[in-house]
Short mmCIF file of C-alpha atoms in Angstrom, two decimals:
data_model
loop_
_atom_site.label_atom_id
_atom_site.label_comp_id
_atom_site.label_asym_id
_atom_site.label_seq_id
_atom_site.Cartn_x
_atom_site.Cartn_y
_atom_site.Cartn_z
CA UNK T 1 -15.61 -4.70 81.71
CA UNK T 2 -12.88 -7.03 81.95
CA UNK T 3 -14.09 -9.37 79.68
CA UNK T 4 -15.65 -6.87 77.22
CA UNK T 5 -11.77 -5.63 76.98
CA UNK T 6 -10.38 -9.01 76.03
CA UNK T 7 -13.00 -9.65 73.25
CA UNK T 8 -12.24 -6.07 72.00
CA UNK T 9 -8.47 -6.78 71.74
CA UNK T 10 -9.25 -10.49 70.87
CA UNK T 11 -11.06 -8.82 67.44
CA UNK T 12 -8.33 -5.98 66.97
CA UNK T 13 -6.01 -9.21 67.23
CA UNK T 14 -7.62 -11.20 64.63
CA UNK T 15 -7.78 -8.42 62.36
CA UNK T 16 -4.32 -7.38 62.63
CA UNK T 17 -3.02 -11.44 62.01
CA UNK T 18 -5.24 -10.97 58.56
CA UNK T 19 -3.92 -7.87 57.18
CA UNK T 20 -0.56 -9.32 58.07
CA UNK T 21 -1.63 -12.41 55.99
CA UNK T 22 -2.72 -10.44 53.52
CA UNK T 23 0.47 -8.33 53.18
CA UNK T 24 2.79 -11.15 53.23
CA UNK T 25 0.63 -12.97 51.00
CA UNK T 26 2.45 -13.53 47.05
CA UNK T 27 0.25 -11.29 44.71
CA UNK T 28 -1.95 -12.50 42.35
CA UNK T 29 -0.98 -11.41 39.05
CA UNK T 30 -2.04 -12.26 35.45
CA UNK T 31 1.32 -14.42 35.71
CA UNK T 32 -0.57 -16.82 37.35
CA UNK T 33 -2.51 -17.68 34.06
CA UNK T 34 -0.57 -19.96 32.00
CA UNK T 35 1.98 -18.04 29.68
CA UNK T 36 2.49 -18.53 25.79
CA UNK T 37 4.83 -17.03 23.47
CA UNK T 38 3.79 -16.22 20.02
CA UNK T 39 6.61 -16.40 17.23
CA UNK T 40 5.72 -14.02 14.97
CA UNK T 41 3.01 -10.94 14.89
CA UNK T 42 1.32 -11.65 11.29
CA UNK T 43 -2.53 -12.21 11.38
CA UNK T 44 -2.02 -15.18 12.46
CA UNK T 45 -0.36 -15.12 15.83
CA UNK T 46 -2.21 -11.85 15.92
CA UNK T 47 -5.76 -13.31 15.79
CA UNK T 48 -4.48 -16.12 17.91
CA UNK T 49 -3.01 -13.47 20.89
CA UNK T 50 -5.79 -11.47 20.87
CA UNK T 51 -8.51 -14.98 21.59
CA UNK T 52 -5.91 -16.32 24.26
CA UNK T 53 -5.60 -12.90 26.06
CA UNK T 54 -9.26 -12.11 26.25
CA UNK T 55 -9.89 -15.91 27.96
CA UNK T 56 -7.81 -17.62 30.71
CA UNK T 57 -4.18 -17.25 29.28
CA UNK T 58 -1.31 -14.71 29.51
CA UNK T 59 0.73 -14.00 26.08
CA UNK T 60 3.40 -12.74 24.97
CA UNK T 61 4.20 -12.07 21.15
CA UNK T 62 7.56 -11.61 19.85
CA UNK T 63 7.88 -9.52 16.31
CA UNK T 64 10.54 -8.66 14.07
CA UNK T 65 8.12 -5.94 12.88
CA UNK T 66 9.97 -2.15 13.03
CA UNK T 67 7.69 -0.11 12.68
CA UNK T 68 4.67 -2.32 13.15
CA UNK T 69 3.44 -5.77 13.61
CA UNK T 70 1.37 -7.26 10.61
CA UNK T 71 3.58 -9.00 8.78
CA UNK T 72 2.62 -9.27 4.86
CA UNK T 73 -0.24 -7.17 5.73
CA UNK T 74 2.50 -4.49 5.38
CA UNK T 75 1.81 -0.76 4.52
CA UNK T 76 4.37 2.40 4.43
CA UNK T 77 2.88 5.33 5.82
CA UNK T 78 3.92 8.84 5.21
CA UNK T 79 6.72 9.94 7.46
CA UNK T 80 8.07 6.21 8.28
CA UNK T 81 11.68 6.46 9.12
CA UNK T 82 14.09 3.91 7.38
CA UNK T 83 16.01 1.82 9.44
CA UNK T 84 19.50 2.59 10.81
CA UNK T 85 21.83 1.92 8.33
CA UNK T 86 19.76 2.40 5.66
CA UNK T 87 20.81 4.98 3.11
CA UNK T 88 18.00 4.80 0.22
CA UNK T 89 15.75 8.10 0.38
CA UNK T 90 12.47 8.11 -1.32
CA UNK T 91 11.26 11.90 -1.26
CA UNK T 92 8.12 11.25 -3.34
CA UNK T 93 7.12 7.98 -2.02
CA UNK T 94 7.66 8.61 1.62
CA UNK T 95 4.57 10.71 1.07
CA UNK T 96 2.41 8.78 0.07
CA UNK T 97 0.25 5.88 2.09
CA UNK T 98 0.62 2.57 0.27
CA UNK T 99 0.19 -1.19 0.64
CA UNK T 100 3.18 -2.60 -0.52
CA UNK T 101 2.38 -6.82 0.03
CA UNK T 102 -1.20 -8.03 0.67
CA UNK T 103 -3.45 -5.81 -0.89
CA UNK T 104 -6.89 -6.92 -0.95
CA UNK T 105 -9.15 -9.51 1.27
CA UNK T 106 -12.11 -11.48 0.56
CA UNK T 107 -14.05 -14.26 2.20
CA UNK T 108 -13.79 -17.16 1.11
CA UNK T 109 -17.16 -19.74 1.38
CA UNK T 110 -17.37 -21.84 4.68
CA UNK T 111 -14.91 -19.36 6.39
CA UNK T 112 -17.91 -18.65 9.26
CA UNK T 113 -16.06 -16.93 11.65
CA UNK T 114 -14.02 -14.54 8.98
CA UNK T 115 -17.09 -13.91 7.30
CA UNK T 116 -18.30 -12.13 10.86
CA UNK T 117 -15.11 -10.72 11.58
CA UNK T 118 -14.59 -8.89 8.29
CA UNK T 119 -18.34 -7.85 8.60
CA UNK T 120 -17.11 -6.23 12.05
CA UNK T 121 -14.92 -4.22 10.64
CA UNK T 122 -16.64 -2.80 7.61
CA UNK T 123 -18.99 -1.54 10.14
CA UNK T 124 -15.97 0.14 11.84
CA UNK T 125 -14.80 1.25 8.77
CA UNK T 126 -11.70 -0.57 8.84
CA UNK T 127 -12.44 -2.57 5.36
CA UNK T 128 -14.65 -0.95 2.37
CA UNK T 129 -16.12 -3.29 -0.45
CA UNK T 130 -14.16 -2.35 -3.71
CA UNK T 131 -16.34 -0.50 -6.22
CA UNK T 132 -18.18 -2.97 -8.46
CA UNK T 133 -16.20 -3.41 -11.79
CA UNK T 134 -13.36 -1.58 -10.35
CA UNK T 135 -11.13 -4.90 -10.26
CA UNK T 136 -10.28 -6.12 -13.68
CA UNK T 137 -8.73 -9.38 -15.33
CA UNK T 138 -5.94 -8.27 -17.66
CA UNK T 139 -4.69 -10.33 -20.69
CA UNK T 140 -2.08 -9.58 -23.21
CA UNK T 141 -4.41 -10.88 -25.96
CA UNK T 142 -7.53 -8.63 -24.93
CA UNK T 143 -7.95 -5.57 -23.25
CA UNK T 144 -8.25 -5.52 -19.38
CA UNK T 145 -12.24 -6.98 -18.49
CA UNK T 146 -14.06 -6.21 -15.28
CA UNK T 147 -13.43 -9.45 -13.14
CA UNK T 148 -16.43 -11.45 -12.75
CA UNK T 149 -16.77 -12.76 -9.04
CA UNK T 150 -19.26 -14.65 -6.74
CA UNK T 151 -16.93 -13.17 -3.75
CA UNK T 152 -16.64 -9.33 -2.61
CA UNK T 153 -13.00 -8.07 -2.33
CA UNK T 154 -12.31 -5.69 0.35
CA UNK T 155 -9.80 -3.36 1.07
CA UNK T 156 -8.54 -1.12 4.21
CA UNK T 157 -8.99 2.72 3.19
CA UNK T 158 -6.16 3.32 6.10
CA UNK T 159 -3.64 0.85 4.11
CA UNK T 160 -3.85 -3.04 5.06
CA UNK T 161 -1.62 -2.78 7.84
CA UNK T 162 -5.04 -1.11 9.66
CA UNK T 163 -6.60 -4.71 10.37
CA UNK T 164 -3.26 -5.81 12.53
CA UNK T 165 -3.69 -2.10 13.91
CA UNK T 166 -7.36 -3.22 15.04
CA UNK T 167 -6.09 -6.61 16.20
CA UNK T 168 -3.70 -4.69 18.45
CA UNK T 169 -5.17 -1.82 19.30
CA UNK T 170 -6.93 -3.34 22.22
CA UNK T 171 -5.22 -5.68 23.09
CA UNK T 172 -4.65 -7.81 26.55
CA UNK T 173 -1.24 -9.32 25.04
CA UNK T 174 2.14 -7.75 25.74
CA UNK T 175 3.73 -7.33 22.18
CA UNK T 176 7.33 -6.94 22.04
CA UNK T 177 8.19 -5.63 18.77
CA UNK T 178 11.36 -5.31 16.87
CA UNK T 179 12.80 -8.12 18.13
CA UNK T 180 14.27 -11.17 16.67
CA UNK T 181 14.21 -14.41 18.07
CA UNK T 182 17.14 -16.13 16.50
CA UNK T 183 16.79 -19.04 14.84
CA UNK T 184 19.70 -20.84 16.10
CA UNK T 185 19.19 -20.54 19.81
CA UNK T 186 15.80 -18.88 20.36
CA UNK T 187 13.63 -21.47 21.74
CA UNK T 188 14.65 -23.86 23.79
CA UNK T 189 12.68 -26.29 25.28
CA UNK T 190 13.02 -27.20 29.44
CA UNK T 191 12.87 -30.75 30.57
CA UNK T 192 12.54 -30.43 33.82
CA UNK T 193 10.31 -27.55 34.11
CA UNK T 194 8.29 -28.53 31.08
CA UNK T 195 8.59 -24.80 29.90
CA UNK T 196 9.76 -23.15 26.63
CA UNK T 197 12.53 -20.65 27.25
CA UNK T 198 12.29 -17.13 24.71
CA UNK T 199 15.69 -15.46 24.11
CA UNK T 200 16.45 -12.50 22.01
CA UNK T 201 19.34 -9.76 21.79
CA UNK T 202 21.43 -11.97 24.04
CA UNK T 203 18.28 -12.21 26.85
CA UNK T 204 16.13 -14.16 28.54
CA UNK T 205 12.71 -12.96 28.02
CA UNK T 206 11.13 -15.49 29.56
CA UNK T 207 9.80 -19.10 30.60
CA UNK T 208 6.11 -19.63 28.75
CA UNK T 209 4.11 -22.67 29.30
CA UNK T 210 3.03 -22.71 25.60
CA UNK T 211 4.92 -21.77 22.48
CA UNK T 212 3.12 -21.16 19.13
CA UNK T 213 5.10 -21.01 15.71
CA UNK T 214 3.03 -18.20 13.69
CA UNK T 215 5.53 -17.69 10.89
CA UNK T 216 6.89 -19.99 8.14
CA UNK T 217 10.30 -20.48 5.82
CA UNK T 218 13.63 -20.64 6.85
CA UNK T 219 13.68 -18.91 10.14
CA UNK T 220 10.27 -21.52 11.76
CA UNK T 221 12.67 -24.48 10.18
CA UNK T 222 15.68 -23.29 12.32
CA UNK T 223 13.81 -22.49 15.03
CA UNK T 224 12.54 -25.46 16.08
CA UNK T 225 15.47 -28.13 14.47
CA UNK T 226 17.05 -28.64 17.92
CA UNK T 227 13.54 -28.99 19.13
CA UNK T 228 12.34 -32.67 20.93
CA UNK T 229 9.11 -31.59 18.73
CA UNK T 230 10.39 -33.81 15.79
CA UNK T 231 7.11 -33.55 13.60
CA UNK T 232 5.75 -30.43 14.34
CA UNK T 233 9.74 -29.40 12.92
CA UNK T 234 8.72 -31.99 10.03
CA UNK T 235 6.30 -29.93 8.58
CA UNK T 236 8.17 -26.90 9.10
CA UNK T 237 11.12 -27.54 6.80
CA UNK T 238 10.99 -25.71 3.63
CA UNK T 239 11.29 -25.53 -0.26
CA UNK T 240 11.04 -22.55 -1.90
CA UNK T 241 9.88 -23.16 -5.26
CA UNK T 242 6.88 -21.31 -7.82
CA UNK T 243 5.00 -24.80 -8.17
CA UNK T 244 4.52 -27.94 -6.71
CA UNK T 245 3.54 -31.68 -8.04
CA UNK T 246 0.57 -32.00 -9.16
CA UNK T 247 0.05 -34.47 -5.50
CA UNK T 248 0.94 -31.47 -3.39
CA UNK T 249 4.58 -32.96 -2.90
CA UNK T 250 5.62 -33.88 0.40
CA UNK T 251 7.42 -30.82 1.85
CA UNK T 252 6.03 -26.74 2.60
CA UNK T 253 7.03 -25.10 -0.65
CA UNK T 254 6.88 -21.45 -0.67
CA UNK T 255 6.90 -18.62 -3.20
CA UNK T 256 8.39 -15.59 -3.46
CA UNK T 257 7.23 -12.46 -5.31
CA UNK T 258 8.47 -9.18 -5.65
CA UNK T 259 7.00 -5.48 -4.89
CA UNK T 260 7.68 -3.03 -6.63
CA UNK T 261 6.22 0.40 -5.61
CA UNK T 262 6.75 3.56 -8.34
CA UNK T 263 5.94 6.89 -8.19
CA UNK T 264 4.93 8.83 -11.24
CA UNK T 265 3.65 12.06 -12.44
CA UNK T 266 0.04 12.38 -12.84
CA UNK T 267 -1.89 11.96 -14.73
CA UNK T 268 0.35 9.20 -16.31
CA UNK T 269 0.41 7.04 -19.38
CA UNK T 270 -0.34 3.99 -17.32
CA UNK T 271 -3.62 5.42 -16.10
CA UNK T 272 -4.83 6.85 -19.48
CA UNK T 273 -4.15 3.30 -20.88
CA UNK T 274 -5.93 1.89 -18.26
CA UNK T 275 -10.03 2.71 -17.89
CA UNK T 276 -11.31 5.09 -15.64
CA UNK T 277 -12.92 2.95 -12.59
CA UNK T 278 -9.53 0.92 -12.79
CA UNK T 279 -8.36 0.00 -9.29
CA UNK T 280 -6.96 -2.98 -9.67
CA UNK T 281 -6.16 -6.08 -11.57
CA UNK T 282 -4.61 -9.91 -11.90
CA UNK T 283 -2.55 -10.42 -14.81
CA UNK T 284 -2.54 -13.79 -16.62
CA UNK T 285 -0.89 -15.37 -19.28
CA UNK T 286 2.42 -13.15 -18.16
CA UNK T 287 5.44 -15.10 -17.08
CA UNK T 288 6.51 -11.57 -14.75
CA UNK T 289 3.52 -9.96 -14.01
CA UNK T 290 0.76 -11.24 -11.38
CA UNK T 291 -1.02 -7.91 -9.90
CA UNK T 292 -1.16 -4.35 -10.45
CA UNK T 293 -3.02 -1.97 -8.42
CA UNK T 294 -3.14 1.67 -8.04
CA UNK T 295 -2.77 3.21 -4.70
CA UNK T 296 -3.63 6.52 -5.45
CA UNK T 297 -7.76 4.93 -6.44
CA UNK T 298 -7.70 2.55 -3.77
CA UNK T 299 -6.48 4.62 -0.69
CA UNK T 300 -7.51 8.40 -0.02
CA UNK T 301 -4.36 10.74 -0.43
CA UNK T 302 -3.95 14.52 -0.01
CA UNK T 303 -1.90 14.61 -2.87
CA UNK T 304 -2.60 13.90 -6.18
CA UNK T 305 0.05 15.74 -8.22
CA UNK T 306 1.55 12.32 -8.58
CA UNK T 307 0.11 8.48 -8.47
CA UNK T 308 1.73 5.68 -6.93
CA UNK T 309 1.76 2.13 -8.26
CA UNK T 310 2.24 -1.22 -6.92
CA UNK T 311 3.38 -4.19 -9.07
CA UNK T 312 4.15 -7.72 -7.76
CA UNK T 313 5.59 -9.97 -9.77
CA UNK T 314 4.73 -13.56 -10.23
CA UNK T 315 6.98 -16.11 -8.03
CA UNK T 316 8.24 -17.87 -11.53
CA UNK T 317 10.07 -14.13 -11.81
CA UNK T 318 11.32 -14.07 -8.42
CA UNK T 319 12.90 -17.14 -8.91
CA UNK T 320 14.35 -16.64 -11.93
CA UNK T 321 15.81 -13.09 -10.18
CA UNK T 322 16.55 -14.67 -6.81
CA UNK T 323 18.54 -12.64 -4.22
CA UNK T 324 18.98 -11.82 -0.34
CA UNK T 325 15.84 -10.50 0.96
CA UNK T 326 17.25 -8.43 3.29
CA UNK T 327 20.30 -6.69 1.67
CA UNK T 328 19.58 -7.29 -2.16
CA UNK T 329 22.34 -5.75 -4.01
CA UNK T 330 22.06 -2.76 -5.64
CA UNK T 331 22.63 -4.11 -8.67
CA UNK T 332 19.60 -6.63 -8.17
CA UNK T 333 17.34 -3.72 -7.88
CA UNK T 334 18.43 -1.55 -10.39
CA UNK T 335 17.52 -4.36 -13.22
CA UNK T 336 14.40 -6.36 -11.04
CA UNK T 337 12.90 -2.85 -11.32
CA UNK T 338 13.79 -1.97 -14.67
CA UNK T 339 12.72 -5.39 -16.11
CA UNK T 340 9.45 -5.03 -14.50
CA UNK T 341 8.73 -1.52 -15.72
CA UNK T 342 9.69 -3.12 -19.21
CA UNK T 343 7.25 -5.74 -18.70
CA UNK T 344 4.42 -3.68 -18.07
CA UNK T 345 5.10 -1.27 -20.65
CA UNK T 346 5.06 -3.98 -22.51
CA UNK T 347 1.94 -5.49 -21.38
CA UNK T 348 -0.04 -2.04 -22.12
CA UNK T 349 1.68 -1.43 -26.03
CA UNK T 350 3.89 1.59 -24.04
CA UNK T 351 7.23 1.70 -24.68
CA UNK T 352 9.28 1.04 -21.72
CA UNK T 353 11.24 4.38 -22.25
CA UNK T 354 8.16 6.33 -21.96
CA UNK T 355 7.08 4.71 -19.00
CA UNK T 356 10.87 4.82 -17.39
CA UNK T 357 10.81 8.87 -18.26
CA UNK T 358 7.72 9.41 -15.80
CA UNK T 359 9.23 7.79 -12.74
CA UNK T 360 10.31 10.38 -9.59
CA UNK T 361 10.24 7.64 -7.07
CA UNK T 362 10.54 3.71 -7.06
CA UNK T 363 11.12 1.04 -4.26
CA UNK T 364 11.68 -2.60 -4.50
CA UNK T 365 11.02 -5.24 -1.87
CA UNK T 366 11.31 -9.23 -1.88
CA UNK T 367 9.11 -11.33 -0.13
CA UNK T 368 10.81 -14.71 0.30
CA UNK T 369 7.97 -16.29 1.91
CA UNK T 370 5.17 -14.45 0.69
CA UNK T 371 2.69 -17.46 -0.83
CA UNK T 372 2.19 -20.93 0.43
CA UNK T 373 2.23 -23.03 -2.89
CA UNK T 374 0.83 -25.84 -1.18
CA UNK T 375 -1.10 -26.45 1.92
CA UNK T 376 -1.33 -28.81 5.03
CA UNK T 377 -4.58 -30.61 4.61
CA UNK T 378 -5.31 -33.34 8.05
CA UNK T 379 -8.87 -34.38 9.46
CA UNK T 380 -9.04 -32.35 12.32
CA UNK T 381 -8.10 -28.85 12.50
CA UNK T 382 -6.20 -25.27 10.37
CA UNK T 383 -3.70 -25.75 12.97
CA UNK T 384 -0.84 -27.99 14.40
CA UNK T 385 -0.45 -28.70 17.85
CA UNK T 386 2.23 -31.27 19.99
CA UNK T 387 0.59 -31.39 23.22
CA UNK T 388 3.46 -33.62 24.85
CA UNK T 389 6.04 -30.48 24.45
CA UNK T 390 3.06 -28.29 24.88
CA UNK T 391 3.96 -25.89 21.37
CA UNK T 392 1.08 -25.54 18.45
CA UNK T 393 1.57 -23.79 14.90
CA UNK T 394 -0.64 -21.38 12.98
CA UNK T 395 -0.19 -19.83 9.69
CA UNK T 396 -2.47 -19.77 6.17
CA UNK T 397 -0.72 -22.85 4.60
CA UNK T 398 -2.39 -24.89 6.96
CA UNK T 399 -5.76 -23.61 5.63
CA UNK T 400 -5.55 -21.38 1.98
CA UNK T 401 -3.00 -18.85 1.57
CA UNK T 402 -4.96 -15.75 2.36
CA UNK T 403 -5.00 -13.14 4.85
CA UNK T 404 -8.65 -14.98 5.85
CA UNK T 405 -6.66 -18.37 6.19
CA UNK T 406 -3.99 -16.87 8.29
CA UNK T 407 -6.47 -15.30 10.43
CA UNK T 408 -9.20 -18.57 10.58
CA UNK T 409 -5.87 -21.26 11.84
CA UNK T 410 -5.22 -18.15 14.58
CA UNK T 411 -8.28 -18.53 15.40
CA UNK T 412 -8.88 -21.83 15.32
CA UNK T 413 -5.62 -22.78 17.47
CA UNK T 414 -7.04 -19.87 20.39
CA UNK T 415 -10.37 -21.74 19.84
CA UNK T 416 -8.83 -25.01 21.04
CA UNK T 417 -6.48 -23.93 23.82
CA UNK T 418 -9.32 -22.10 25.46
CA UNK T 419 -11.78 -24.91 25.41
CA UNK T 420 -8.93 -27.18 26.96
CA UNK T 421 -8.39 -24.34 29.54
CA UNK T 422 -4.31 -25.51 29.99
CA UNK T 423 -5.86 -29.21 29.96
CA UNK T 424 -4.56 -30.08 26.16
CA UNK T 425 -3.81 -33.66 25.95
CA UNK T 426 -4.04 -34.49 22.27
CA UNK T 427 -2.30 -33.80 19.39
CA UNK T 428 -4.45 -31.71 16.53
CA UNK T 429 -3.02 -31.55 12.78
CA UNK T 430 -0.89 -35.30 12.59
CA UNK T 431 -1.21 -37.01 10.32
CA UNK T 432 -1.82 -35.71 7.20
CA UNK T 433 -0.74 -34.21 3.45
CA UNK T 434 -0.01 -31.35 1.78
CA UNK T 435 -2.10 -30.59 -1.29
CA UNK T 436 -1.32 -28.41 -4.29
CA UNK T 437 -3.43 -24.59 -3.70
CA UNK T 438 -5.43 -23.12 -6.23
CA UNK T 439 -5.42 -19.80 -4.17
CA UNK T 440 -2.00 -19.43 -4.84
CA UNK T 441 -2.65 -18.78 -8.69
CA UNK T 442 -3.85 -15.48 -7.69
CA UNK T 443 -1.07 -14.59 -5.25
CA UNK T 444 -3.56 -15.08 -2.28
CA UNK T 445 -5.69 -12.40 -3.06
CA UNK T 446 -8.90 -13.78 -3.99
CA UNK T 447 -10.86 -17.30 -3.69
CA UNK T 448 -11.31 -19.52 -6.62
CA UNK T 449 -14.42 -20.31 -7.62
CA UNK T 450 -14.80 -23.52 -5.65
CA UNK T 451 -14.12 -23.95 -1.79
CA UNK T 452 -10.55 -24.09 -1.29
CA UNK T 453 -11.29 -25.71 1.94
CA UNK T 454 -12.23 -28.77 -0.29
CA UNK T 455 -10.63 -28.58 -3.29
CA UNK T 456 -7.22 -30.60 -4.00
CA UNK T 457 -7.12 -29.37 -7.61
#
């Protein structure tokens, strides 16, 4: 009895001592992964957050995004509030669900992985295949042609911003949005811990293992300058220009372009000039002009008493017009706008006046960074990454600049961090050149006709 006692508390014991262990135990969280802030919530560092989360690491992206994260693949959605401080009112526009940057995807050859994500969705309904003959080629010396292409264009019937929607929608990722990392002391990188340190709004949000650049232009320069990461910051310093040297010159040169959204009264004179299937078309041989697509065909609306259209300029235009992208004067927008509702009157035999009379509703936007001009072209990988100060960079001009070559370096960098599982002990992108892009010629929107994976041209 005695001893039957003693083994009885001997077990309660011994059971006790464990939950104790237990309890006093640390927890183990997802913290324990290793951490990695993402710069920037375009497709990019989207497509790379959502491969990290899913396997082995813990991230943490960091957008400027107010309303939502996608960066150029940008849409206003009826009922979006302007920001604080902002006193233009668009009562016809803020109706209406438009794409007012990217505005069309396709797939370019050799791009594997896109090919089956873009497949994905159109099964999902997320993307829809444009109507055959719907997208035109529009001259000033002949009337507007059905374009003739070897590659689909697709397009999101919920507005482009819908694929970052999908990206995000399940996501493991924390994604702090609407905040901006400043340039000047936002990163900092911690000797002795071997950690990058986030701030924003005067904060500390936190020590990450792994930092990833997934933006471009002034802001990535700045970033890392103060950074011991002296070439990834190499081929992060910027010229904005609308060409580059025939060798690809030896610096990131971006273009700008402008958007301009109208609202008109329907049916319009621009439609009746325009054929009937008319979604969309690239402009040529027009120093302004690049694209001009109609939102009311290409997206689903409940109203159709008015039609809203979307012209972006080329980035020769947005040069020549240059101004502060985020408080242009209102003087800048009053003749931007004007000159490019000239221009298209123009390009259609309207007269400007005409076109001018049947405008309720117009809004302007400048995208200072909106086209790689050239790309970073090296043996090994769409992606750049320092593994001594642990930090990699993603973007589409170190592919094609394309919503499919933001996406594919994403994808690419997530690729490699997860097969290294935290053990990344080479460097992925150095050496190598940047090359002149033939993508850009069509604002990013479609593929040339040759592989601009190989081509140099």
């Amino acid at each position: 009895m005695i001893c039957f006692t003693f083994k009885k508390r001997q077990t309660r014991n011994k059971a006790i001592l464990a939950l104790l262990t237990l309890c006093l135990a640390p927890r183990v969280t997802h913290t324990l992964r290793p951490t990695v802030a993402v710069i920037g919530g375009g497709i990019a560092g989207l497509s790379c957050a959502e491969k990290l989360s899913q396997q082995y690491y813990d991230v943490t992206v960091f957008d400027t995004g107010r309303l939502r994260a996608g960066g150029r693949c940008a849409s206003r959605w009826p009922g979006d509030q302007p920001k604080e401080g902002d006193r233009s009112h668009h009562p016809f526009l803020s109706q209406y669900r438009f794409d007012h940057a990217a505005q069309a995807i396709s797939v370019p050859p050799s791009f594997y992985a896109f090919q089956n994500q873009v497949k994905e969705w159109e099964s999902r309904g997320v993307l829809r295949q444009f109507a055959k003959g719907s997208i035109y080629q529009i001259g000033s010396a002949q009337p507007p042609t059905p374009l003739s292409s070897d590659h689909p264009l697709y397009f999101a019937p919920d507005g482009i911003n819908a694929i970052a929607m999908d990206l995000i929608a399940n996501r493991k990722f924390t994604l702090q949005q609407d905040v901006w990392v400043s340039p000047s002391n936002g990163v900092k990188w911690i000797d002795k811990s071997q950690k990058w340190r986030v701030q924003a709004k005067g904060e500390v949000r936190g020590n990450f293992d792994y930092l990833i650049i997934a933006h471009n232009g002034k802001c990535a320069d700045r970033l890392m300058s103060s950074s011991p990461a002296k070439e990834i910051h190499s081929l992060l310093r910027v010229n904005f220009a609308p060409t580059v040297p025939a060798n690809g010159g030896n610096r990131m040169t971006l273009g700008s372009i402008y958007s301009l959204s109208v609202c008109v009264k329907s049916p319009s004179i621009l439609s009746k000039a325009l054929p009937d299937n008319f979604v969309a078309g690239f402009i040529s041989e027009n120093s302004n002009l690049g694209f001009l697509v109609c939102q009311n065909r290409k997206l689903a609306q409940s109203d159709t008493t008015h039609e809203v259209w979307t012209i972006l300029s080329t980035p020769k235009f947005a040069k020549r017009h240059k101004a502060p992208q985020e408080f242009m004067p209102e003087e800048t927008i009053e003749e931007v706008s004007l000159l490019l509702i000239a221009s298209l009157g123009d390009l259609f035999d309207i007269a400007p006046e005409s076109l001018l009379s049947e405008v309720v509703d117009r809004r302007l936007q400048l995208w200072g960074a909106a086209i790689p001009m050239n790309v970073w072209r090296s043996k090994d990988g769409a992606f750049l990454y320092d593994c001594e100060h642990k930090v990699g960079v993603c973007g589409d001009w170190l592919l094609e600049p394309s919503i499919a070559g933001a996406w594919t370096s994403g994808r690419q960098l997530a690729d490699f961090m997860v097969d290294a599982k935290g053990d990344l002990k080479k460097n992925v992108g150095l050496p190598g050149q940047f090359v002149r892009s033939t993508r850009s010629q069509r604002l990013g929107i479609t593929t040339a006709s040759r592989d601009p994976a190989s081509s140099k041209a």
